[in-house]
PDB file of N, CA and C in Angstrom:
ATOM      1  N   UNK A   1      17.349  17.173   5.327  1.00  0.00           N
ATOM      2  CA  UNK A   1      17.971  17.153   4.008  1.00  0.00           C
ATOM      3  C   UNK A   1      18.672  15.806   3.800  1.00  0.00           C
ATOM      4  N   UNK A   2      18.579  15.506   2.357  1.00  0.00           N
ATOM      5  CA  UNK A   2      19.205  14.064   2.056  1.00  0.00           C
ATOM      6  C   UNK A   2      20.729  14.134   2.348  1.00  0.00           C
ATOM      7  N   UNK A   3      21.310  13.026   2.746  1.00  0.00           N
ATOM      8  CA  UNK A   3      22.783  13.239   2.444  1.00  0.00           C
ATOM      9  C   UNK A   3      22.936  12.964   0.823  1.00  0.00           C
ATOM     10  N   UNK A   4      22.622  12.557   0.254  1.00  0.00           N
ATOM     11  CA  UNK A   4      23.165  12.250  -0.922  1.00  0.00           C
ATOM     12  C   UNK A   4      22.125  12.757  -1.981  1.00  0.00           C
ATOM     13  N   UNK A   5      21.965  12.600  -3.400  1.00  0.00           N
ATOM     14  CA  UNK A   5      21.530  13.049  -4.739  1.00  0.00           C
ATOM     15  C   UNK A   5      21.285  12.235  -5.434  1.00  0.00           C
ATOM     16  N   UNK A   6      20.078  12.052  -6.584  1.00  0.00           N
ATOM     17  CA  UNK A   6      20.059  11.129  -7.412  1.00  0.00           C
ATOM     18  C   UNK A   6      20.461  12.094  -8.729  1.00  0.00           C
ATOM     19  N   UNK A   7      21.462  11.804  -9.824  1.00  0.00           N
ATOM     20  CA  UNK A   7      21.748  12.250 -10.728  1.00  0.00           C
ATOM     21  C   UNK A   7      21.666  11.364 -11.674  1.00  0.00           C
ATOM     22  N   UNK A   8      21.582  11.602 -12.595  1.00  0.00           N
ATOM     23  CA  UNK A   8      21.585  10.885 -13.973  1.00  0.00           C
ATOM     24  C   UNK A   8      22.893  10.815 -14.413  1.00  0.00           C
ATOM     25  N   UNK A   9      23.916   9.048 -15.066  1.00  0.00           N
ATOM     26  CA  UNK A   9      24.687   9.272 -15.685  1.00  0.00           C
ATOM     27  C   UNK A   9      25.077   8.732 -17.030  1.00  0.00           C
ATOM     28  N   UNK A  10      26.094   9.375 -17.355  1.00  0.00           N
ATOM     29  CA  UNK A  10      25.937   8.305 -18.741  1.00  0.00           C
ATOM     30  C   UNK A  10      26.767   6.785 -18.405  1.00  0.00           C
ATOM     31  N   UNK A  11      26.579   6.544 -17.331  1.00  0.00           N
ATOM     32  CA  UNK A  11      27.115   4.786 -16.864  1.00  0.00           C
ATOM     33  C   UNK A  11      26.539   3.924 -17.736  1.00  0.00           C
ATOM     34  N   UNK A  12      26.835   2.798 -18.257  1.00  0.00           N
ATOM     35  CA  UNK A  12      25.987   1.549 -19.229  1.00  0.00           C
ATOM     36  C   UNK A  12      25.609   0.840 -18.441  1.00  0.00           C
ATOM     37  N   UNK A  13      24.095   1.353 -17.690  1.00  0.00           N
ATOM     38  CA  UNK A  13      23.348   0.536 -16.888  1.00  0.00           C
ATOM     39  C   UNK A  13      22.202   0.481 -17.684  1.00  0.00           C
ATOM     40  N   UNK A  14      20.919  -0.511 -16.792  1.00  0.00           N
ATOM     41  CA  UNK A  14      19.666  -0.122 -17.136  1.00  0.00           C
ATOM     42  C   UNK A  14      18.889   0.853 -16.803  1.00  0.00           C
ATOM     43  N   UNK A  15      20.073   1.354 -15.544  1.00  0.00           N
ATOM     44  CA  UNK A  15      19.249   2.842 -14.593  1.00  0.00           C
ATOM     45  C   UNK A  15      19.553   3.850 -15.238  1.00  0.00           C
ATOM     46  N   UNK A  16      21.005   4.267 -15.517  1.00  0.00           N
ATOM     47  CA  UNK A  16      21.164   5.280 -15.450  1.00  0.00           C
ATOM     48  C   UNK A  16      21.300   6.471 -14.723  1.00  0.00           C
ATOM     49  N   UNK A  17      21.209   6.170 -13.214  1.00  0.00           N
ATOM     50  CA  UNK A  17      21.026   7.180 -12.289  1.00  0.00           C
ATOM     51  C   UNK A  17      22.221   6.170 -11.178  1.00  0.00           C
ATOM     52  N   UNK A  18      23.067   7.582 -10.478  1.00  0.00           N
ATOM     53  CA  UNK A  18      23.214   6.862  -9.302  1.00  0.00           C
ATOM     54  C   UNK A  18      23.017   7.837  -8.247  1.00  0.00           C
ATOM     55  N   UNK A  19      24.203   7.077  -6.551  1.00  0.00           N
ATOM     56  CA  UNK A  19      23.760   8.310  -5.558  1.00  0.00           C
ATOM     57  C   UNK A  19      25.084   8.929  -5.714  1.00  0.00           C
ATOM     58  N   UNK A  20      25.249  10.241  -5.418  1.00  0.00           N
ATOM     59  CA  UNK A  20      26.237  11.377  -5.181  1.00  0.00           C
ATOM     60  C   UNK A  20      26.051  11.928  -3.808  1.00  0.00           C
ATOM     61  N   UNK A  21      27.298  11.704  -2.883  1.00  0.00           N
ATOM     62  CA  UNK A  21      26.790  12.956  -1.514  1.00  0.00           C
ATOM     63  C   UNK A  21      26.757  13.951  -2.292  1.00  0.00           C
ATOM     64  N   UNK A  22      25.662  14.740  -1.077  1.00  0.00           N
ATOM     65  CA  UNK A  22      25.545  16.011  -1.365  1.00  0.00           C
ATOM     66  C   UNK A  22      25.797  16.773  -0.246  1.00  0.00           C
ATOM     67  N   UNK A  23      26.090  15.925   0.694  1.00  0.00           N
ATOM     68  CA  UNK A  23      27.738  16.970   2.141  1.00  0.00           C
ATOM     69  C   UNK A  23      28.176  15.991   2.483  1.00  0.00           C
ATOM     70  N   UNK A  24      28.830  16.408   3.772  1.00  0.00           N
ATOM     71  CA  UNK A  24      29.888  15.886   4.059  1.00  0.00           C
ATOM     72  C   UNK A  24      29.478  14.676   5.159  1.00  0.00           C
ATOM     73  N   UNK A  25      29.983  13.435   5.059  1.00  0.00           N
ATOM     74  CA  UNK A  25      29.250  12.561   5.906  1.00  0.00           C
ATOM     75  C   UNK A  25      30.551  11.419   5.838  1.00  0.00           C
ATOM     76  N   UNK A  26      30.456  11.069   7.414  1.00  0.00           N
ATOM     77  CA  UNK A  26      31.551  11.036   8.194  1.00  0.00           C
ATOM     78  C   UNK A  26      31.384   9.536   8.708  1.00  0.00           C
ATOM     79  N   UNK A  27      31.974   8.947   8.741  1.00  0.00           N
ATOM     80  CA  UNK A  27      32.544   7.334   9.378  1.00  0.00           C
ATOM     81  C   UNK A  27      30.970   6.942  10.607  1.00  0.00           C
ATOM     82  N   UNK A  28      30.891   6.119  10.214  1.00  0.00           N
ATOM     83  CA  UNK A  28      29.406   5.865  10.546  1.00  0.00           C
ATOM     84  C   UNK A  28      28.399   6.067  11.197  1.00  0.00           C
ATOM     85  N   UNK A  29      28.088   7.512   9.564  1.00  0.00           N
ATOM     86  CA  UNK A  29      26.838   7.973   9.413  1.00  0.00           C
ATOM     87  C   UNK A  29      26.205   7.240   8.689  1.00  0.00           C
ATOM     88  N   UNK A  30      24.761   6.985   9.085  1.00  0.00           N
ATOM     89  CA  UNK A  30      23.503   6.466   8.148  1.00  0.00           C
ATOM     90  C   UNK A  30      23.108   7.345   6.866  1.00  0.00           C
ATOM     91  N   UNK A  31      23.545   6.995   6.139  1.00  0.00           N
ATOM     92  CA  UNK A  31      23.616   7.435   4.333  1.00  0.00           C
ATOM     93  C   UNK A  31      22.007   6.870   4.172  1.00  0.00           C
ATOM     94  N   UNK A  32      21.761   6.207   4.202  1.00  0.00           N
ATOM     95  CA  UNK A  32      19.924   5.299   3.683  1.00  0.00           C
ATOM     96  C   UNK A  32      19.247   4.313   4.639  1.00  0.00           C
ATOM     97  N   UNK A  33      18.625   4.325   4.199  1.00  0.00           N
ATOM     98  CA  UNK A  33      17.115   3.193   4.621  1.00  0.00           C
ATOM     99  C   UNK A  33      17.275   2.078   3.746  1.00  0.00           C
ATOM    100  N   UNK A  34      17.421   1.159   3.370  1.00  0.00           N
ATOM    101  CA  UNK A  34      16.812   0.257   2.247  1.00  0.00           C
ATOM    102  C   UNK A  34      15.414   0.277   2.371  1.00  0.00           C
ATOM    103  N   UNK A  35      14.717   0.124   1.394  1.00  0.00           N
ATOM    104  CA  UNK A  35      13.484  -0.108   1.608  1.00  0.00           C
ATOM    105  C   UNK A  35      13.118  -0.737   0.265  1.00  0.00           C
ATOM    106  N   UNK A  36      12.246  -1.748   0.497  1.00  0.00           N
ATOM    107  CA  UNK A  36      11.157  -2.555  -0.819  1.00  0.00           C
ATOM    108  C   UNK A  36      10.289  -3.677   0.023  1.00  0.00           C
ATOM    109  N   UNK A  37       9.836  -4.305  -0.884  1.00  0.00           N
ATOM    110  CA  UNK A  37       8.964  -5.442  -0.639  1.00  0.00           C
ATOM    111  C   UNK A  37       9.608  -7.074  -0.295  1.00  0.00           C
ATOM    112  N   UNK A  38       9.056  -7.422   0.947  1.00  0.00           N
ATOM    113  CA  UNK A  38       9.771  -8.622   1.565  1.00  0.00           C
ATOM    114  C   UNK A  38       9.505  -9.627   0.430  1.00  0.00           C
ATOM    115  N   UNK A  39      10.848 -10.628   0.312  1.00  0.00           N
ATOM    116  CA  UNK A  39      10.269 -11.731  -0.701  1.00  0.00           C
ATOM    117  C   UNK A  39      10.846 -12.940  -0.149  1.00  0.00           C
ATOM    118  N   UNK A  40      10.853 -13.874  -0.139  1.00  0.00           N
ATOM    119  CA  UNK A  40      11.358 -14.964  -0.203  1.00  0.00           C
ATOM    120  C   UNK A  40      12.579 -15.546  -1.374  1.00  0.00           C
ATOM    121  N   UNK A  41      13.242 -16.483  -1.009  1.00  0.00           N
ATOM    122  CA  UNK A  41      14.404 -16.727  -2.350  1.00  0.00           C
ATOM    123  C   UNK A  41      13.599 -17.125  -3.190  1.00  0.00           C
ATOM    124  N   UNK A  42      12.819 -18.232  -3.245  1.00  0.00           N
ATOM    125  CA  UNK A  42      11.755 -18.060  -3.939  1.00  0.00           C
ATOM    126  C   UNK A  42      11.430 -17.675  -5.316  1.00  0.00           C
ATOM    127  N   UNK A  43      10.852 -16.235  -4.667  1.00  0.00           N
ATOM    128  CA  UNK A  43      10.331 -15.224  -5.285  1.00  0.00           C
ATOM    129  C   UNK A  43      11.443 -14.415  -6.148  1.00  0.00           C
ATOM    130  N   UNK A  44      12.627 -14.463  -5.248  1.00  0.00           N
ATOM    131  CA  UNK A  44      13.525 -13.569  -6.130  1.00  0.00           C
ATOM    132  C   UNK A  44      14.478 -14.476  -7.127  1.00  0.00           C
ATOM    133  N   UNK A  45      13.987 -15.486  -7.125  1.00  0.00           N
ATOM    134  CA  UNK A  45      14.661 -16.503  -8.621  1.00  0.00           C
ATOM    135  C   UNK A  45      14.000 -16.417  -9.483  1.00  0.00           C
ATOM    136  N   UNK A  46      12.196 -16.244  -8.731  1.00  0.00           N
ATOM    137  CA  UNK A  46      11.217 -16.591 -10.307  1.00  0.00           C
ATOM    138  C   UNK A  46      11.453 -15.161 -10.586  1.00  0.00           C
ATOM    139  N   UNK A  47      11.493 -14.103 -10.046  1.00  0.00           N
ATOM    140  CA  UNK A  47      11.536 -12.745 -10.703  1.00  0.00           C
ATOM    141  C   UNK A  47      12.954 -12.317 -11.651  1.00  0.00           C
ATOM    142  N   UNK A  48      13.783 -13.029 -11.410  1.00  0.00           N
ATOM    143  CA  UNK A  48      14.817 -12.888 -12.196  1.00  0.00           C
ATOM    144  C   UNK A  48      16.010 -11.617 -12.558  1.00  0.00           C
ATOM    145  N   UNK A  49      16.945 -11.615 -12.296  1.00  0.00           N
ATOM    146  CA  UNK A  49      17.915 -10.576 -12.528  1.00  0.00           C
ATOM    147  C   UNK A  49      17.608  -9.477 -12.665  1.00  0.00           C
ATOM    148  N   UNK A  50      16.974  -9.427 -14.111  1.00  0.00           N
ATOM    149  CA  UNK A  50      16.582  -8.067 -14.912  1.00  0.00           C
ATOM    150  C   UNK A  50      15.337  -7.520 -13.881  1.00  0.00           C
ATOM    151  N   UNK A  51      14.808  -7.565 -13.829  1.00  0.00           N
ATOM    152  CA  UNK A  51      13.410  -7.445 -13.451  1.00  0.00           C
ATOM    153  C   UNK A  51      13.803  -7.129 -11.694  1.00  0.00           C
ATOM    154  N   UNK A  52      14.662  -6.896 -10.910  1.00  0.00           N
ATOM    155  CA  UNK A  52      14.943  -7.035  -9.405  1.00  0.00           C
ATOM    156  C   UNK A  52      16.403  -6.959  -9.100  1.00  0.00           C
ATOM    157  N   UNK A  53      16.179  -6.365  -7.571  1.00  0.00           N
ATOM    158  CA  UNK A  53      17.547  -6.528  -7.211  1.00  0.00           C
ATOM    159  C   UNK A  53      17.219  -6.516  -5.668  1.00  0.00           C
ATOM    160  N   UNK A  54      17.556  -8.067  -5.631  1.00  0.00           N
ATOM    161  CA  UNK A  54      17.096  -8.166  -3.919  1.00  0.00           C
ATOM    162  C   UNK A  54      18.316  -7.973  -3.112  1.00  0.00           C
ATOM    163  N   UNK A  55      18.367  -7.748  -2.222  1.00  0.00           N
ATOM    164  CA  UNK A  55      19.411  -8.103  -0.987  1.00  0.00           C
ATOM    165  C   UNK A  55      18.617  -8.805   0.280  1.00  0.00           C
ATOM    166  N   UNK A  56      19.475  -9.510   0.446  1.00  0.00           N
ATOM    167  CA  UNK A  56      19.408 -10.860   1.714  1.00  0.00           C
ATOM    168  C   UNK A  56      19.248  -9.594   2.934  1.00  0.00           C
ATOM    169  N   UNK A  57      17.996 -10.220   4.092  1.00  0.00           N
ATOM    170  CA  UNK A  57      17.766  -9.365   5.206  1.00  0.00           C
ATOM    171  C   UNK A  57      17.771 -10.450   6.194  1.00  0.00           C
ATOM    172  N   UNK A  58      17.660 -11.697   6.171  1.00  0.00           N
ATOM    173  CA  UNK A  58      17.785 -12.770   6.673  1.00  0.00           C
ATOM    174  C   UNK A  58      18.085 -14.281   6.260  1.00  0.00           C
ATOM    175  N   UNK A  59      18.251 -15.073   7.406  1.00  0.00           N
ATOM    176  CA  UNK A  59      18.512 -15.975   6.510  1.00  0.00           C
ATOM    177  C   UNK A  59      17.870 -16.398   5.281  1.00  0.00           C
ATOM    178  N   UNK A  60      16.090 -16.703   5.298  1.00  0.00           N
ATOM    179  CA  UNK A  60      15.158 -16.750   4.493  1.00  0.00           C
ATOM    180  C   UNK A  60      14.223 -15.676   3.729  1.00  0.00           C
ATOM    181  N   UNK A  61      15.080 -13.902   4.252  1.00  0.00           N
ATOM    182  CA  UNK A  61      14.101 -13.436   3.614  1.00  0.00           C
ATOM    183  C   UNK A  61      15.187 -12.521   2.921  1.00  0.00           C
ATOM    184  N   UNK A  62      14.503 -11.587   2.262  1.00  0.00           N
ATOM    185  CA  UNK A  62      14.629 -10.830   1.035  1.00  0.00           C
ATOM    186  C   UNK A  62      14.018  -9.735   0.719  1.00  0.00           C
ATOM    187  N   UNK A  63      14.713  -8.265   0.187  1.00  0.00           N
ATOM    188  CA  UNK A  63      14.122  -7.268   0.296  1.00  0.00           C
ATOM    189  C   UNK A  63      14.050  -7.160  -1.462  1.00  0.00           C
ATOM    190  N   UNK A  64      13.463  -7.048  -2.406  1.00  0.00           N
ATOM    191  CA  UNK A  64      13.175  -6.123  -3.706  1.00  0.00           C
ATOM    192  C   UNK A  64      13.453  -4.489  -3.281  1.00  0.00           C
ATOM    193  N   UNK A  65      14.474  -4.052  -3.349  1.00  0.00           N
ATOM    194  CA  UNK A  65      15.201  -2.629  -3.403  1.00  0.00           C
ATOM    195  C   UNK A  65      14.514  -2.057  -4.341  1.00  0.00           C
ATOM    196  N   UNK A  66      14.031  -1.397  -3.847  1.00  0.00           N
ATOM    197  CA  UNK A  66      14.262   0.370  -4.445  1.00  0.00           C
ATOM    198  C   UNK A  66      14.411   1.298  -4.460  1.00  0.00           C
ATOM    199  N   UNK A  67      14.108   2.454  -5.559  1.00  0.00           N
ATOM    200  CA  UNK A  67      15.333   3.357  -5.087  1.00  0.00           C
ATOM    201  C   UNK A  67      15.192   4.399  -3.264  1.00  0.00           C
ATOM    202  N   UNK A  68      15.593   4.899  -2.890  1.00  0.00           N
ATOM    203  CA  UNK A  68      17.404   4.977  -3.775  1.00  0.00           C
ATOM    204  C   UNK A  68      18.316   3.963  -3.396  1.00  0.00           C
ATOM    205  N   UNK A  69      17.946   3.409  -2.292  1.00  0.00           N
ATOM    206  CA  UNK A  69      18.998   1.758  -2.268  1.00  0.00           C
ATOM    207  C   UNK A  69      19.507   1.277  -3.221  1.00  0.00           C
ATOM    208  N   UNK A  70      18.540   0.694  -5.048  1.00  0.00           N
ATOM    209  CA  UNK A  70      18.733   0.104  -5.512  1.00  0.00           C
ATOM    210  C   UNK A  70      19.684   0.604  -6.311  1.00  0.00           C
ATOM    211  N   UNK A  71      20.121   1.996  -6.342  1.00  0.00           N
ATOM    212  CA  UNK A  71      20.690   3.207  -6.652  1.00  0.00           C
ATOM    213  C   UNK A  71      22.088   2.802  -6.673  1.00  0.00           C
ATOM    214  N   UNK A  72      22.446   2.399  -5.086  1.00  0.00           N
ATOM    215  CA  UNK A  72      23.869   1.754  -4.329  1.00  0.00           C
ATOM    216  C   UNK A  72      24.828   1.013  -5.441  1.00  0.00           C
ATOM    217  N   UNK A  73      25.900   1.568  -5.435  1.00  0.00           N
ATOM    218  CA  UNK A  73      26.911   0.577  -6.813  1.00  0.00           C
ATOM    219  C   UNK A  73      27.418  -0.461  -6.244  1.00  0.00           C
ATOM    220  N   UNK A  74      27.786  -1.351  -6.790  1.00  0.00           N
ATOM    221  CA  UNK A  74      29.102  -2.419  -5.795  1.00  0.00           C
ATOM    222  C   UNK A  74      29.922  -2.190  -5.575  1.00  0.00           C
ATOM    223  N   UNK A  75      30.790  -2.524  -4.657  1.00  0.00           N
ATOM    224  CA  UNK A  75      32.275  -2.059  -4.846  1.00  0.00           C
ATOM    225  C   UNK A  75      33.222  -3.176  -4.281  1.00  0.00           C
ATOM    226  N   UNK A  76      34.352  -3.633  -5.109  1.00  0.00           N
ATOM    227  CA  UNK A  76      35.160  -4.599  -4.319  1.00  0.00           C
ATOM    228  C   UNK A  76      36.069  -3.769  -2.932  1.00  0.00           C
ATOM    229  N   UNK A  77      35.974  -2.476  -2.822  1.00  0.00           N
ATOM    230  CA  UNK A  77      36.853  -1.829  -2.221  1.00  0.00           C
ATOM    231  C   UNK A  77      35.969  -0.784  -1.579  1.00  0.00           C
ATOM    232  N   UNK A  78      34.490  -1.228  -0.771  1.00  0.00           N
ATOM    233  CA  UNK A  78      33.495  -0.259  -0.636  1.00  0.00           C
ATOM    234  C   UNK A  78      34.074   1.152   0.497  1.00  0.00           C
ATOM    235  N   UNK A  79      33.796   1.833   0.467  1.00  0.00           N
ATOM    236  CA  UNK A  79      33.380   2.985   1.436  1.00  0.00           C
ATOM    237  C   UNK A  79      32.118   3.143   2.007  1.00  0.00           C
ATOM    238  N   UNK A  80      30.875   2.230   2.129  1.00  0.00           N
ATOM    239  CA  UNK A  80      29.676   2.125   2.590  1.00  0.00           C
ATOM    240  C   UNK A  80      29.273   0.634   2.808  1.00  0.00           C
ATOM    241  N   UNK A  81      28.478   0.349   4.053  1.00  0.00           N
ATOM    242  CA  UNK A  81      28.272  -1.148   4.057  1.00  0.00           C
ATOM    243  C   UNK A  81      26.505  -1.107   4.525  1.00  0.00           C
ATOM    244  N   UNK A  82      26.013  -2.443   4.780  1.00  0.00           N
ATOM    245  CA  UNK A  82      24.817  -2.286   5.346  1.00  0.00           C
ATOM    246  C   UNK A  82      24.970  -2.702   6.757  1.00  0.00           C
ATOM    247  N   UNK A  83      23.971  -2.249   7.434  1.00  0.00           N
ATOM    248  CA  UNK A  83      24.064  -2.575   8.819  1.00  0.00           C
ATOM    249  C   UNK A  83      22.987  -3.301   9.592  1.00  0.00           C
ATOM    250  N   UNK A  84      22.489  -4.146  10.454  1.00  0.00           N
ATOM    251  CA  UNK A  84      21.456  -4.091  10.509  1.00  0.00           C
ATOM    252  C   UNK A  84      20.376  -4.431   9.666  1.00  0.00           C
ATOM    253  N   UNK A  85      20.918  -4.960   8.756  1.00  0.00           N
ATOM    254  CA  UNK A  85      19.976  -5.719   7.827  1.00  0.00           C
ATOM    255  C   UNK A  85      19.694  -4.698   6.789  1.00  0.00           C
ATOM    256  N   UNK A  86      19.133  -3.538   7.097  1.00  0.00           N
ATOM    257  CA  UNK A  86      18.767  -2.378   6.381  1.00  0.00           C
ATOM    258  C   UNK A  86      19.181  -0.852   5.798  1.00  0.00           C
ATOM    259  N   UNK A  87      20.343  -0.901   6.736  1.00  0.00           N
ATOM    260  CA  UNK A  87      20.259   0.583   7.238  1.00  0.00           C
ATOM    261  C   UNK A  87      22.078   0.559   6.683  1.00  0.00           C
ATOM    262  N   UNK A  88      22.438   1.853   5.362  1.00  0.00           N
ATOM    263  CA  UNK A  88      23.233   1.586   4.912  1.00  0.00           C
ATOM    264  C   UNK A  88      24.177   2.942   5.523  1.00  0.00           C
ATOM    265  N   UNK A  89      25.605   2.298   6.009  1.00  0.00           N
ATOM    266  CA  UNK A  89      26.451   3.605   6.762  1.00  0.00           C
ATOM    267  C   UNK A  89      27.772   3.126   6.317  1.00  0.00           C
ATOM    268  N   UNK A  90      28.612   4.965   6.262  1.00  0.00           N
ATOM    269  CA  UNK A  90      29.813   4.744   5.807  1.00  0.00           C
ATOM    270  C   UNK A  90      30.917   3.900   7.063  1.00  0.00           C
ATOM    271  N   UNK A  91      31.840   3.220   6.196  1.00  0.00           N
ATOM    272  CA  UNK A  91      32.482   2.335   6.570  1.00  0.00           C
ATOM    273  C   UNK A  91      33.812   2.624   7.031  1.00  0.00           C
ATOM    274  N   UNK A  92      34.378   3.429   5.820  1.00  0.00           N
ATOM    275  CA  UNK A  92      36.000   3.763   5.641  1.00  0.00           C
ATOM    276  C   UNK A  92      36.356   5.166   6.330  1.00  0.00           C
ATOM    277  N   UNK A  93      36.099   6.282   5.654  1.00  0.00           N
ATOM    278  CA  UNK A  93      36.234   7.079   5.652  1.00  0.00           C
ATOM    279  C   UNK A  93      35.181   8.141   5.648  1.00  0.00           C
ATOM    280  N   UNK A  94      35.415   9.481   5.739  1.00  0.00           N
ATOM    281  CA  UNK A  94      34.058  10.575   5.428  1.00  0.00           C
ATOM    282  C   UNK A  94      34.453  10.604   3.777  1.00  0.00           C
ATOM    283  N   UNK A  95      32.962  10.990   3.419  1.00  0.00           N
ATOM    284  CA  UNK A  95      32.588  10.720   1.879  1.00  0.00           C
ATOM    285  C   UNK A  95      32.453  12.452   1.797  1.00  0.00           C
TER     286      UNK A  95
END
C-alpha cells in the first residue's frame, strides 16, 4: 500500500493535484521513488519551466519528474527531503 494519496485541489497550480499521507509514516521512512527520464542541463533549459520539472541527480545529470514525485510541494521549512539522489524520506518528524 502507498504511503501517501493523490487528491485533487483547488491550489492555483497547473496540476492541481497533490500528495496527502494516507498513514502514519515516521522519521526516515521512504515516502517515494522519483522517477522520469534522464536529461542533461541541456535538455532541461531547452524544455523550459512550463513544460518540466527536473531535479538535479548529479552533477551533470537530470531527472524530468513525474508523478507522483512531480506531485512533491516545496517547502522553505520541509518535513521530507531526497536522499540518494532519488529516493524521497521524511526528515523532521512522523507525518
Amino acid at each position: 500500500m502507498e504511503k501517501f494519496s493523490i487528491q485533487e485541489t483547488n491550489y492555483l497550480s497547473s496540476r492541481n493535484k497533490r500528495l496527502f499521507a494516507s498513514e502514519n509514516i515516521f522519521k526516515g521512512e521512504c515516502i517515494l521513488y522519483c522517477t522520469g527520464k534522464k536529461s542533461s542541463l541541456q535538455e532541461a533549459i531547452a524544455k523550459g519551466d512550463r513544460e518540466s520539472n527536473f531535479l538535479q541527480i548529479e552533477d551533470k545529470e537530470y531527472i524530468d519528474l513525474e508523478e507522483p514525485g512531480v506531485l512533491v510541494n516545496h517547502s522553505c521549512n520541509p518535513n521530507a527531503g531526497v536522499m540518494n539522489n532519488l529516493k524521497l524520506i521524511t526528515i523532521k518528524r512522523n507525518l
